[in-house]
Short mmCIF file of C-alpha atoms (C1' of nucleotides) in Angstrom, two decimals:
data_model
loop_
_atom_site.label_atom_id
_atom_site.label_comp_id
_atom_site.label_asym_id
_atom_site.label_seq_id
_atom_site.Cartn_x
_atom_site.Cartn_y
_atom_site.Cartn_z
CA MET I 1 16.59 20.56 -27.09
CA ASP I 2 13.58 18.70 -25.72
CA ARG I 3 12.84 18.39 -22.08
CA THR I 4 12.37 14.69 -21.50
CA THR I 5 12.10 12.13 -18.74
CA VAL I 6 14.44 9.53 -17.37
CA ALA I 7 11.88 6.91 -18.44
CA LEU I 8 12.23 7.99 -22.09
CA ALA I 9 15.98 8.49 -21.97
CA ARG I 10 16.41 4.90 -20.78
CA LYS I 11 14.74 3.53 -23.90
CA GLU I 12 16.83 2.46 -26.89
CA GLU I 13 14.75 4.51 -29.31
CA SER I 14 16.11 7.65 -27.65
CA ILE I 15 19.67 6.88 -28.77
CA GLY I 16 21.05 9.76 -30.79
CA LYS I 17 18.64 12.33 -29.35
CA LYS I 18 19.76 15.50 -27.63
CA VAL I 19 17.85 15.78 -24.37
CA ARG I 20 17.37 17.88 -21.27
CA LEU I 21 16.82 15.89 -18.07
CA GLN I 22 15.89 17.27 -14.67
CA GLY I 23 15.88 15.35 -11.44
CA TRP I 24 17.76 14.24 -8.36
CA VAL I 25 21.14 12.56 -8.13
CA ARG I 26 21.00 9.08 -6.59
CA THR I 27 24.73 8.44 -6.55
CA ARG I 28 28.02 9.57 -8.08
CA ARG I 29 30.89 7.30 -9.08
CA ASP I 30 34.17 8.83 -10.22
CA SER I 31 36.04 6.99 -12.90
CA LYS I 32 39.40 6.81 -14.62
CA GLY I 33 40.37 9.50 -17.03
CA GLY I 34 38.88 11.89 -14.51
CA PHE I 35 35.23 11.67 -15.44
CA SER I 36 32.22 10.76 -13.33
CA PHE I 37 29.05 8.73 -13.54
CA LEU I 38 25.86 10.19 -12.08
CA GLU I 39 22.73 8.16 -11.49
CA LEU I 40 19.78 10.45 -12.12
CA ASN I 41 16.15 9.81 -11.12
CA ASP I 42 13.15 12.04 -11.76
CA GLY I 43 10.32 9.82 -10.57
CA SER I 44 9.17 8.98 -14.07
CA CYS I 45 10.18 5.35 -13.71
CA PHE I 46 11.87 2.94 -11.36
CA GLY I 47 15.30 2.96 -12.95
CA ASN I 48 17.88 5.73 -13.04
CA VAL I 49 19.63 6.99 -16.12
CA GLN I 50 23.42 7.00 -16.05
CA ILE I 51 24.93 10.37 -16.85
CA VAL I 52 28.53 10.46 -18.05
CA ALA I 53 30.01 13.76 -16.94
CA ASP I 54 33.38 14.46 -18.53
CA ALA I 55 36.22 16.47 -16.99
CA ASN I 56 35.96 19.09 -19.73
CA LEU I 57 32.65 20.37 -18.32
CA SER I 58 33.37 23.90 -17.13
CA ASN I 59 32.07 23.16 -13.63
CA TYR I 60 33.49 19.62 -13.39
CA GLU I 61 35.98 20.21 -10.57
CA SER I 62 34.02 22.98 -8.87
CA GLU I 63 30.59 21.31 -8.84
CA VAL I 64 30.13 17.96 -10.59
CA LYS I 65 32.70 16.21 -8.40
CA LYS I 66 30.84 17.43 -5.33
CA LEU I 67 27.43 16.07 -6.35
CA ALA I 68 25.98 13.52 -3.97
CA VAL I 69 22.71 11.79 -3.09
CA GLY I 70 19.80 14.20 -3.19
CA CYS I 71 21.28 17.07 -5.23
CA SER I 72 18.95 18.44 -7.90
CA VAL I 73 20.28 19.07 -11.39
CA THR I 74 19.46 19.85 -15.00
CA VAL I 75 21.53 17.80 -17.43
CA GLU I 76 21.73 18.45 -21.13
CA GLY I 77 23.39 15.99 -23.43
CA GLU I 78 23.09 13.22 -25.98
CA VAL I 79 21.62 9.78 -25.40
CA LEU I 80 24.16 7.11 -26.34
CA LYS I 81 24.14 3.35 -26.39
CA SER I 82 25.79 2.30 -23.16
CA PRO I 83 28.94 0.22 -23.65
CA ALA I 84 28.64 -1.29 -20.17
CA LYS I 85 26.20 -3.72 -18.61
CA GLY I 86 23.30 -2.63 -16.46
CA GLN I 87 21.56 -0.22 -18.83
CA ALA I 88 20.67 0.15 -22.51
CA THR I 89 21.49 3.83 -22.72
CA GLU I 90 23.43 6.55 -21.00
CA VAL I 91 23.57 10.30 -21.42
CA LYS I 92 26.82 12.04 -22.30
CA ALA I 93 26.43 15.42 -20.62
CA SER I 94 27.21 18.65 -22.42
CA SER I 95 26.20 20.65 -19.37
CA VAL I 96 25.24 20.01 -15.76
CA ILE I 97 23.44 22.77 -13.87
CA VAL I 98 23.13 22.35 -10.11
CA HIS I 99 19.89 23.71 -8.64
CA GLY I 100 20.11 22.53 -5.07
CA TRP I 101 22.93 21.09 -3.02
CA CYS I 102 22.20 18.42 -0.48
CA ASP I 103 24.38 18.20 2.60
CA ALA I 104 25.23 14.54 2.94
CA GLU I 105 26.09 15.13 6.58
CA THR I 106 22.50 15.87 7.50
CA TYR I 107 20.42 14.41 4.62
CA PRO I 108 18.48 11.49 6.13
CA ILE I 109 18.20 9.44 2.93
CA GLN I 110 21.30 7.42 2.34
CA LYS I 111 22.20 4.95 -0.33
CA LYS I 112 21.47 1.93 1.76
CA GLY I 113 19.82 0.34 4.72
CA ALA I 114 16.98 2.47 6.09
CA SER I 115 14.02 0.80 7.75
CA PHE I 116 10.46 1.67 6.72
CA GLU I 117 9.85 2.76 10.32
CA PHE I 118 12.61 5.32 10.01
CA LEU I 119 11.54 6.48 6.56
CA ARG I 120 8.05 7.13 7.94
CA THR I 121 9.60 9.78 10.18
CA VAL I 122 10.92 11.51 7.06
CA ALA I 123 7.87 10.98 4.85
CA HIS I 124 8.57 14.29 3.09
CA LEU I 125 11.79 12.82 1.70
CA ARG I 126 10.97 9.12 1.37
CA THR I 127 9.53 9.67 -2.12
CA ARG I 128 13.15 9.78 -3.25
CA THR I 129 13.73 6.14 -2.41
CA ASN I 130 13.26 3.17 -4.72
CA THR I 131 10.49 1.64 -2.63
CA PHE I 132 8.34 4.71 -2.15
CA GLY I 133 8.78 5.83 -5.73
CA ALA I 134 7.54 2.41 -6.84
CA VAL I 135 4.61 2.50 -4.40
CA ALA I 136 3.59 5.95 -5.65
CA ARG I 137 3.64 4.84 -9.28
CA VAL I 138 1.64 1.67 -8.62
CA ARG I 139 -0.84 3.66 -6.52
CA ASN I 140 -1.25 6.09 -9.41
CA CYS I 141 -1.70 3.22 -11.85
CA VAL I 142 -4.41 1.60 -9.72
CA SER I 143 -6.22 4.92 -9.25
CA ASN I 144 -6.26 5.45 -12.99
CA SER I 145 -7.49 1.89 -13.64
CA ILE I 146 -10.34 2.38 -11.21
CA HIS I 147 -11.71 5.29 -13.23
CA GLN I 148 -11.04 3.61 -16.57
CA PHE I 149 -12.78 0.39 -15.54
CA PHE I 150 -15.94 2.11 -14.36
CA GLN I 151 -16.02 4.69 -17.12
CA GLU I 152 -15.72 1.98 -19.79
CA GLN I 153 -18.65 0.16 -18.19
CA GLY I 154 -20.88 3.22 -18.17
CA PHE I 155 -20.67 4.06 -14.47
CA LEU I 156 -21.16 7.63 -13.31
CA TYR I 157 -18.47 9.06 -11.03
CA ILE I 158 -20.19 10.83 -8.16
CA HIS I 159 -18.77 12.88 -5.32
CA ALA I 160 -20.15 11.84 -1.97
CA PRO I 161 -19.94 14.43 0.80
CA ILE I 162 -16.99 14.40 3.18
CA ILE I 163 -19.00 16.01 5.96
CA THR I 164 -22.12 14.18 7.02
CA ALA I 165 -24.78 14.45 9.69
CA SER I 166 -25.87 10.83 9.49
CA ASP I 167 -24.37 8.75 12.22
CA CYS I 168 -24.66 5.90 9.77
CA GLU I 169 -24.51 2.15 9.91
CA GLY I 170 -22.26 1.81 12.90
CA ALA I 171 -19.17 1.53 10.72
CA GLY I 172 -17.02 2.50 13.66
CA GLU I 173 -16.24 5.66 15.58
CA MET I 174 -16.54 8.95 13.70
CA PHE I 175 -14.50 12.15 13.75
CA ARG I 176 -16.57 15.10 14.85
CA VAL I 177 -16.60 18.21 12.67
CA THR I 178 -17.30 21.37 14.64
CA THR I 179 -16.51 25.05 14.92
CA ILE I 180 -17.49 25.17 18.59
CA ASP I 181 -14.74 26.55 20.81
CA PRO I 182 -13.81 23.62 23.05
CA ALA I 183 -12.82 26.06 25.79
CA LYS I 184 -16.33 27.52 26.06
CA PRO I 185 -18.93 25.40 24.31
CA PRO I 186 -22.56 26.61 24.32
CA LEU I 187 -24.40 24.58 26.91
CA LEU I 188 -28.00 23.51 27.32
CA ASP I 189 -28.90 21.64 30.51
CA GLY I 190 -25.21 20.98 31.09
CA LYS I 191 -24.69 19.38 27.68
CA VAL I 192 -23.12 20.85 24.55
CA ASP I 193 -25.82 22.58 22.48
CA TYR I 194 -25.08 21.68 18.88
CA SER I 195 -27.89 23.88 17.58
CA HIS I 196 -25.25 26.61 17.90
CA ASP I 197 -22.70 24.64 15.90
CA PHE I 198 -21.83 25.46 12.27
CA TYR I 199 -24.45 23.17 10.76
CA GLY I 200 -26.93 23.52 13.62
CA LYS I 201 -26.50 19.85 14.49
CA PRO I 202 -23.68 17.40 15.22
CA THR I 203 -21.66 16.57 12.09
CA TYR I 204 -18.90 14.12 11.30
CA LEU I 205 -16.39 13.08 8.67
CA THR I 206 -17.82 10.40 6.44
CA VAL I 207 -17.19 6.74 7.19
CA SER I 208 -18.74 5.68 3.88
CA GLY I 209 -20.33 7.22 0.81
CA GLN I 210 -22.64 4.25 0.41
CA LEU I 211 -25.91 5.87 1.42
CA GLN I 212 -25.31 8.76 -0.96
CA GLY I 213 -24.21 6.26 -3.61
CA GLU I 214 -27.56 4.52 -3.22
CA ILE I 215 -29.34 7.83 -3.81
CA PHE I 216 -27.66 8.23 -7.17
CA ALA I 217 -27.93 4.56 -8.14
CA CYS I 218 -31.67 4.72 -7.44
CA GLY I 219 -32.12 7.32 -10.13
CA MET I 220 -29.18 7.03 -12.48
CA GLY I 221 -28.32 3.34 -12.57
CA LYS I 222 -24.65 2.58 -12.07
CA VAL I 223 -22.42 4.91 -10.06
CA TYR I 224 -19.22 4.87 -8.07
CA THR I 225 -17.47 7.04 -5.53
CA PHE I 226 -13.73 7.23 -5.00
CA GLY I 227 -12.58 9.39 -2.16
CA PRO I 228 -11.20 9.64 1.36
CA THR I 229 -12.91 7.92 4.24
CA PHE I 230 -12.41 8.50 7.95
CA ARG I 231 -12.65 6.13 10.89
CA ALA I 232 -11.83 7.29 14.39
CA GLU I 233 -11.47 3.70 15.56
CA ASN I 234 -8.46 3.16 17.81
CA SER I 235 -7.00 0.53 15.50
CA ASN I 236 -3.30 -0.14 15.80
CA THR I 237 -2.54 -2.64 13.09
CA ALA I 238 -0.61 -2.88 9.84
CA ARG I 239 -3.91 -3.00 7.93
CA HIS I 240 -5.83 0.02 9.27
CA LEU I 241 -5.65 3.77 8.77
CA SER I 242 -7.90 6.44 10.24
CA GLU I 243 -7.90 8.20 6.84
CA PHE I 244 -7.95 5.95 3.78
CA TRP I 245 -9.29 5.88 0.24
CA MET I 246 -12.28 3.81 -0.66
CA ILE I 247 -14.02 2.94 -3.91
CA GLU I 248 -17.74 2.31 -3.60
CA PRO I 249 -19.73 1.27 -6.67
CA GLU I 250 -23.50 1.07 -6.35
CA MET I 251 -25.71 -0.47 -9.04
CA ALA I 252 -29.48 -0.45 -9.55
CA PHE I 253 -31.00 -3.76 -10.66
CA TYR I 254 -27.95 -5.74 -9.54
CA ASP I 255 -28.47 -8.71 -7.27
CA LEU I 256 -25.75 -10.17 -5.04
CA TYR I 257 -24.41 -12.43 -7.81
CA ASP I 258 -24.18 -9.54 -10.29
CA ASN I 259 -22.32 -7.72 -7.51
CA MET I 260 -19.84 -10.60 -7.15
CA THR I 261 -19.26 -10.78 -10.89
CA LEU I 262 -18.49 -7.07 -10.99
CA ALA I 263 -16.18 -7.25 -7.97
CA GLU I 264 -14.20 -10.08 -9.55
CA ALA I 265 -13.83 -8.33 -12.92
CA PHE I 266 -12.86 -5.12 -11.12
CA ILE I 267 -10.11 -6.62 -8.98
CA LYS I 268 -8.73 -8.57 -11.91
CA ARG I 269 -8.60 -5.43 -14.02
CA LEU I 270 -6.62 -3.56 -11.35
CA ILE I 271 -4.12 -6.42 -11.09
CA ALA I 272 -3.77 -6.85 -14.85
CA ASP I 273 -3.13 -3.13 -15.37
CA ALA I 274 -0.53 -2.95 -12.61
CA LEU I 275 1.35 -5.92 -14.06
CA ALA I 276 1.17 -4.51 -17.58
CA LYS I 277 1.91 -0.85 -16.84
CA CYS I 278 4.35 -1.05 -13.91
CA PRO I 279 6.53 -4.05 -14.76
CA GLU I 280 9.74 -2.53 -13.39
CA ASP I 281 8.13 -1.51 -10.13
CA MET I 282 6.41 -4.88 -9.72
CA ALA I 283 9.66 -6.71 -10.46
CA PHE I 284 11.31 -4.66 -7.73
CA PHE I 285 8.61 -5.63 -5.21
CA ALA I 286 9.01 -9.29 -6.13
CA GLU I 287 12.77 -9.09 -5.75
CA ARG I 288 13.17 -6.95 -2.64
CA ILE I 289 9.88 -6.74 -0.76
CA ASP I 290 7.88 -9.94 -1.15
CA LYS I 291 9.03 -12.81 -3.34
CA GLU I 292 5.47 -14.14 -3.60
CA CYS I 293 3.72 -10.96 -4.70
CA LEU I 294 3.95 -11.48 -8.47
CA LYS I 295 3.02 -15.15 -8.24
CA ARG I 296 0.10 -14.27 -5.98
CA ALA I 297 -1.18 -11.55 -8.29
CA GLU I 298 -0.95 -13.79 -11.34
CA SER I 299 -2.74 -16.60 -9.55
CA VAL I 300 -5.63 -14.37 -8.47
CA LEU I 301 -5.78 -13.09 -12.02
CA LYS I 302 -6.12 -16.47 -13.70
CA THR I 303 -8.35 -18.40 -11.30
CA SER I 304 -12.07 -17.85 -10.81
CA PHE I 305 -13.08 -16.55 -7.42
CA LEU I 306 -14.81 -19.23 -5.39
CA ARG I 307 -18.26 -18.45 -4.03
CA VAL I 308 -18.94 -20.02 -0.68
CA THR I 309 -21.78 -19.32 1.71
CA TYR I 310 -21.09 -18.51 5.32
CA THR I 311 -22.90 -21.69 6.31
CA GLU I 312 -20.69 -23.80 4.01
CA ALA I 313 -17.59 -22.07 5.37
CA ILE I 314 -18.59 -22.89 8.94
CA ASP I 315 -19.08 -26.49 7.86
CA ILE I 316 -15.60 -26.61 6.28
CA LEU I 317 -14.03 -25.15 9.41
CA LEU I 318 -15.87 -27.62 11.65
CA LYS I 319 -14.77 -30.57 9.51
CA SER I 320 -11.18 -29.35 9.15
CA GLY I 321 -10.17 -31.07 12.36
CA LYS I 322 -8.13 -28.01 13.25
CA THR I 323 -8.41 -26.44 16.66
CA PHE I 324 -8.86 -22.69 16.48
CA GLU I 325 -8.32 -20.17 19.23
CA TYR I 326 -11.93 -19.09 18.71
CA PRO I 327 -14.14 -22.21 18.51
CA VAL I 328 -16.25 -22.40 15.37
CA LYS I 329 -20.02 -22.21 15.66
CA TRP I 330 -22.78 -21.07 13.31
CA GLY I 331 -23.69 -17.47 14.13
CA MET I 332 -20.21 -16.41 15.20
CA ASP I 333 -18.23 -13.80 13.34
CA LEU I 334 -15.35 -15.31 11.40
CA GLN I 335 -11.98 -14.42 12.94
CA SER I 336 -8.73 -13.69 11.13
CA GLU I 337 -7.51 -17.22 11.81
CA HIS I 338 -10.63 -18.68 10.16
CA GLU I 339 -10.40 -16.47 7.10
CA ARG I 340 -6.71 -17.23 6.74
CA PHE I 341 -7.36 -20.95 6.98
CA LEU I 342 -9.99 -20.76 4.25
CA THR I 343 -8.00 -18.68 1.75
CA GLU I 344 -4.47 -19.82 2.44
CA GLN I 345 -4.86 -23.48 3.43
CA HIS I 346 -8.20 -24.89 2.39
CA PHE I 347 -9.02 -23.17 -0.91
CA LYS I 348 -5.62 -21.60 -1.66
CA ASN I 349 -7.60 -19.13 -3.72
CA THR I 350 -9.61 -15.95 -3.60
CA VAL I 351 -12.92 -16.66 -1.90
CA ILE I 352 -16.16 -14.71 -1.82
CA LEU I 353 -18.01 -15.55 1.37
CA HIS I 354 -21.68 -14.62 1.26
CA ASP I 355 -25.02 -14.89 3.04
CA TYR I 356 -23.95 -14.14 6.59
CA PRO I 357 -26.18 -14.36 9.67
CA ARG I 358 -28.32 -11.23 9.92
CA THR I 359 -27.16 -10.60 13.48
CA LEU I 360 -23.60 -9.97 12.27
CA LYS I 361 -24.39 -7.43 9.58
CA PRO I 362 -25.77 -3.87 9.30
CA PHE I 363 -29.42 -2.93 8.81
CA TYR I 364 -29.23 -2.13 5.10
CA MET I 365 -28.40 -5.64 3.87
CA ARG I 366 -31.22 -7.55 2.21
CA VAL I 367 -32.77 -10.27 4.35
CA ASN I 368 -32.95 -13.71 2.73
CA ASP I 369 -36.14 -15.79 2.61
CA ASP I 370 -34.80 -17.99 5.41
CA GLY I 371 -35.05 -14.96 7.67
CA LYS I 372 -31.72 -15.89 9.28
CA THR I 373 -29.20 -14.63 6.78
CA VAL I 374 -28.59 -11.49 4.73
CA ARG I 375 -27.20 -10.94 1.24
CA ALA I 376 -23.73 -9.89 2.35
CA MET I 377 -20.45 -10.71 0.69
CA ASP I 378 -16.80 -10.42 1.68
CA VAL I 379 -14.00 -10.94 -0.85
CA LEU I 380 -11.01 -12.55 0.85
CA VAL I 381 -7.66 -12.64 -0.96
CA PRO I 382 -4.69 -14.73 0.13
CA GLY I 383 -2.17 -12.70 2.08
CA VAL I 384 -4.26 -9.63 2.85
CA GLY I 385 -7.65 -11.01 3.89
CA GLU I 386 -10.78 -8.92 3.44
CA ILE I 387 -10.34 -6.55 0.53
CA ILE I 388 -13.99 -5.97 -0.34
CA GLY I 389 -17.14 -5.86 1.72
CA GLY I 390 -20.52 -5.49 0.04
CA SER I 391 -24.12 -6.57 -0.16
CA GLN I 392 -27.41 -6.50 -1.93
CA ARG I 393 -29.37 -3.73 -0.24
CA GLU I 394 -32.75 -4.14 1.41
CA GLU I 395 -35.21 -2.56 -1.02
CA ARG I 396 -38.44 -3.47 0.83
CA LEU I 397 -39.61 -0.53 2.92
CA ALA I 398 -41.31 -2.52 5.69
CA VAL I 399 -38.41 -4.95 6.10
CA LEU I 400 -35.89 -2.10 6.17
CA GLU I 401 -37.80 -0.19 8.86
CA GLU I 402 -38.08 -3.36 10.89
CA ARG I 403 -34.31 -3.95 10.58
CA MET I 404 -33.56 -0.40 11.68
CA ARG I 405 -35.56 -0.78 14.82
CA GLU I 406 -33.97 -4.18 15.41
CA THR I 407 -30.48 -2.61 15.34
CA GLY I 408 -31.51 0.35 17.50
CA LEU I 409 -31.74 3.05 14.80
CA ASP I 410 -34.50 5.61 14.53
CA PRO I 411 -36.12 5.34 11.05
CA THR I 412 -37.17 8.99 11.12
CA HIS I 413 -33.51 10.05 10.97
CA TYR I 414 -33.18 8.16 7.68
CA TRP I 415 -36.34 9.50 6.07
CA TRP I 416 -34.55 10.24 2.79
CA TYR I 417 -32.99 6.76 2.72
CA LEU I 418 -36.42 5.24 3.27
CA ASP I 419 -37.93 7.47 0.56
CA LEU I 420 -35.77 5.59 -1.97
CA ARG I 421 -37.84 2.50 -1.00
CA ARG I 422 -41.09 4.39 -0.68
CA TYR I 423 -40.97 5.77 -4.20
CA GLY I 424 -40.00 3.50 -7.10
CA THR I 425 -37.80 1.13 -5.16
CA VAL I 426 -35.44 -1.19 -7.05
CA PRO I 427 -33.24 -4.10 -6.14
CA HIS I 428 -29.69 -2.81 -5.95
CA SER I 429 -26.24 -3.75 -4.74
CA GLY I 430 -22.80 -2.36 -4.13
CA PHE I 431 -19.51 -2.85 -2.37
CA GLY I 432 -16.56 -1.02 -0.87
CA LEU I 433 -12.94 -1.62 -1.84
CA GLY I 434 -10.06 -0.23 0.20
CA LEU I 435 -7.45 1.26 -2.13
CA GLU I 436 -4.62 0.70 0.35
CA ARG I 437 -5.62 -2.94 0.82
CA VAL I 438 -5.26 -3.46 -2.92
CA LEU I 439 -1.82 -1.87 -2.78
CA LEU I 440 -0.78 -4.13 0.11
CA PHE I 441 -1.82 -7.10 -1.99
CA LEU I 442 -0.06 -5.93 -5.16
CA THR I 443 3.20 -4.67 -3.69
CA GLY I 444 3.64 -7.12 -0.85
CA MET I 445 4.38 -4.20 1.47
CA ALA I 446 3.77 -5.32 5.04
CA ASN I 447 2.41 -2.10 6.58
CA ILE I 448 -0.50 -0.04 5.26
CA ARG I 449 1.28 3.10 6.50
CA ASP I 450 3.79 2.61 3.71
CA VAL I 451 1.36 2.49 0.79
CA ILE I 452 -0.27 5.89 1.45
CA PRO I 453 1.76 9.10 1.11
CA PHE I 454 0.90 10.57 4.50
CA PRO I 455 -0.51 7.97 6.88
CA ARG I 456 -2.95 9.03 9.57
CA THR I 457 -3.20 6.63 12.48
CA PRO I 458 -3.91 7.00 16.20
CA LYS I 459 -1.32 9.36 17.73
CA SER I 460 0.18 10.12 14.33
CA ALA I 461 -0.72 12.90 11.88
CA GLU I 462 2.67 14.26 10.81
CA PHE I 463 3.25 16.05 7.50
"C1'" U O 1 -8.19 -0.81 23.32
"C1'" C O 2 -5.77 -5.75 25.04
"C1'" C O 3 -1.25 -9.23 25.09
"C1'" C O 4 4.00 -9.68 23.91
"C1'" C O 5 8.64 -7.32 22.27
"C1'" G O 6 11.69 -3.12 21.42
"C1'" A O 7 14.07 2.14 21.71
"C1'" U O 8 22.27 2.75 22.15
"C1'" A O 9 26.44 7.32 16.73
"C1'" G O 10 23.12 10.26 10.80
"C1'" C O 11 21.42 4.82 9.45
"C1'" U O 12 21.53 -0.79 10.74
"C1'" C O 13 22.90 -3.16 15.07
"C1'" A O 14 26.57 -5.12 19.39
"C1'" A O 15 27.93 -4.43 24.63
"C1'" U O 16 27.71 -10.74 32.75
"C1'" G O 17 25.38 -4.39 37.13
"C1'" G O 18 31.97 -2.17 36.55
"C1'" U O 19 36.24 2.79 31.08
"C1'" A O 20 29.97 2.64 25.16
"C1'" G O 21 31.72 -0.68 20.15
"C1'" A O 22 31.24 -2.51 14.84
"C1'" G O 23 29.47 -2.05 9.76
"C1'" C O 24 27.54 1.61 6.55
"C1'" A O 25 27.29 7.00 5.85
"C1'" A O 26 30.26 11.52 6.38
"C1'" C O 27 35.33 13.77 5.99
"C1'" C O 28 40.71 13.27 4.04
"C1'" G O 29 43.87 10.52 0.68
"C1'" G O 30 44.56 6.63 -3.13
"C1'" C O 31 42.81 3.65 -7.34
"C1'" U O 32 39.37 2.83 -11.06
"C1'" G O 33 34.05 2.56 -17.95
"C1'" U O 34 31.97 2.62 -12.95
"C1'" U O 35 26.93 -0.25 -11.41
"C1'" A O 36 24.83 -0.78 -3.36
"C1'" A O 37 32.15 0.69 -6.87
"C1'" C O 38 36.83 -0.53 -4.29
"C1'" C O 39 41.38 0.31 -0.72
"C1'" G O 40 43.71 3.11 3.54
"C1'" G O 41 42.99 6.71 7.36
"C1'" U O 42 39.90 10.25 10.53
"C1'" U O 43 35.52 11.99 13.10
"C1'" U O 44 30.85 10.71 15.40
"C1'" G O 45 27.10 9.54 21.76
"C1'" U O 46 22.59 13.82 27.36
"C1'" U O 47 22.09 5.03 25.63
"C1'" G O 48 13.54 7.51 24.06
"C1'" U O 49 11.49 10.74 28.59
"C1'" A O 50 10.77 11.16 34.02
"C1'" G O 51 11.58 8.88 38.53
"C1'" G O 52 13.63 4.79 41.65
"C1'" U O 53 17.15 0.63 43.51
"C1'" U O 54 22.70 0.49 43.90
"C1'" C O 55 29.29 2.27 45.98
"C1'" G O 56 28.28 2.09 40.62
"C1'" A O 57 22.68 1.49 35.68
"C1'" G O 58 22.78 1.15 28.40
"C1'" U O 59 21.92 -3.26 31.59
"C1'" C O 60 17.46 -4.05 37.38
"C1'" C O 61 12.32 -1.69 38.96
"C1'" U O 62 7.94 1.88 38.01
"C1'" A O 63 5.33 5.28 34.91
"C1'" C O 64 5.01 7.67 30.32
"C1'" U O 65 6.06 8.42 24.92
"C1'" C O 66 6.85 6.31 20.32
"C1'" G O 67 7.66 1.96 17.21
"C1'" G O 68 7.17 -3.46 15.93
"C1'" G O 69 4.47 -8.45 16.15
"C1'" G O 70 -0.28 -10.61 17.43
"C1'" A O 71 -5.69 -9.76 18.65
"C1'" G O 72 -10.31 -6.89 18.31
"C1'" C O 73 -12.93 -3.23 14.97
"C1'" C O 74 -13.13 -3.08 9.56
"C1'" A O 75 -11.77 -1.45 4.01
#
RNA sequence: UCCCCGAUAGCUCAAUGGUAGAGCAACCGGCUGUUAACCGGUUUGUUGUAGGUUCGAGUCCUACUCGGGGAGCCA
């Protein structure tokens, strides 16, 4: 007898096979003639398989009739064509072994009506719900597509460090990494002396693998990182986490337009794969979570991303006749309301905004010939907003040093970063994509805390 | 971090400053190739925490904690 999955047992081609299934009971319904239906789920797919458990099972009265939500079982039996509506197959059990009972009195997961806020407080059990099972499968699918896409295109997967000493690019507050005893730190002139710390200097959790990505790109061509990223920013929104997963490709000899082309192909590949490989999960999201999510995904998939400069965008906003809370003016940072207007009302499409004022962007972005703007790009999708941020990097040593001083950074701290420009410099580009932002877009889930298994946010690091 | 809103049974929510309730779940019984099964009955409370006002506070006031919506920071 083959061990198999619920996903396989639900398929018509399994009819006639003897199978062993192992999973968790979702519900039990007792029926006439004294037999019972069990809905079994093992995480392999969205749907459950219906088990028909007959009264002649030796443990029918003693155990089967007591099964309830959450109990774990091994079922052996034959896959049959189901005579009833709702499923193609069902499994006629020849034996049901109970591994773990589940006291319905105290088990927090019930058959209906739990809010996501509540389920977050039982994140160790929420994987057993329809929604979080579906999120986990789509997240897995996207993660797999990320590697496949880059591997097929000849990118090298590199592992950027998690611990870093570079207080880089002002990408927000950083978490400090230290072994110093906070109760009695070594002091020098009244300040903490980090020369006695583990690394002999202050260190932090990474806020980006970009600088290390550039090192590898400027020697090996096309690379990408895919790993956790940490921001100690006190952000309390449905779109921010203090620990999240980011994908950062970095490509030598790519200009900003090559970068845009790659970003568009990449996003479209992730969407196409999710639609093709997780149809049941996606259908569930469209039916129960966000009616627009399938339509939105398909529309992003089939339309070309628009490329609009910052200056053009400002012009559009000025001519829109709309009054915004933040008045529009060249040189200002675009606010959420402006981005939403552009993607959701004006263009009704995915938009790549590029060539932002230099004063708004970090030191490493390449300065345009006009001297006023830099080769930055943000990909804005309807519904979620900024999903990608990237740029062509400044490859000219003198300009880069000048930009560092301009933004208050000491070039000597970045000697290795400057060496990449000092020795055999090349034009290069890259971007960062937030995995959870993609999942928000695909699933239509409203809160980023519900598309990562164990969300870390200010005041919250349970599980 | 700022503005607004909220926290009542295991869950989802009611309750003019005057005896704390419903639906679901659970439990007991019935019925049934069932599909969020159905029908009848039973049980369920330190009203987020700490103070205050009042004869009397779930309700009014203050602080705190956590959550939600919006904003900022960004991915």
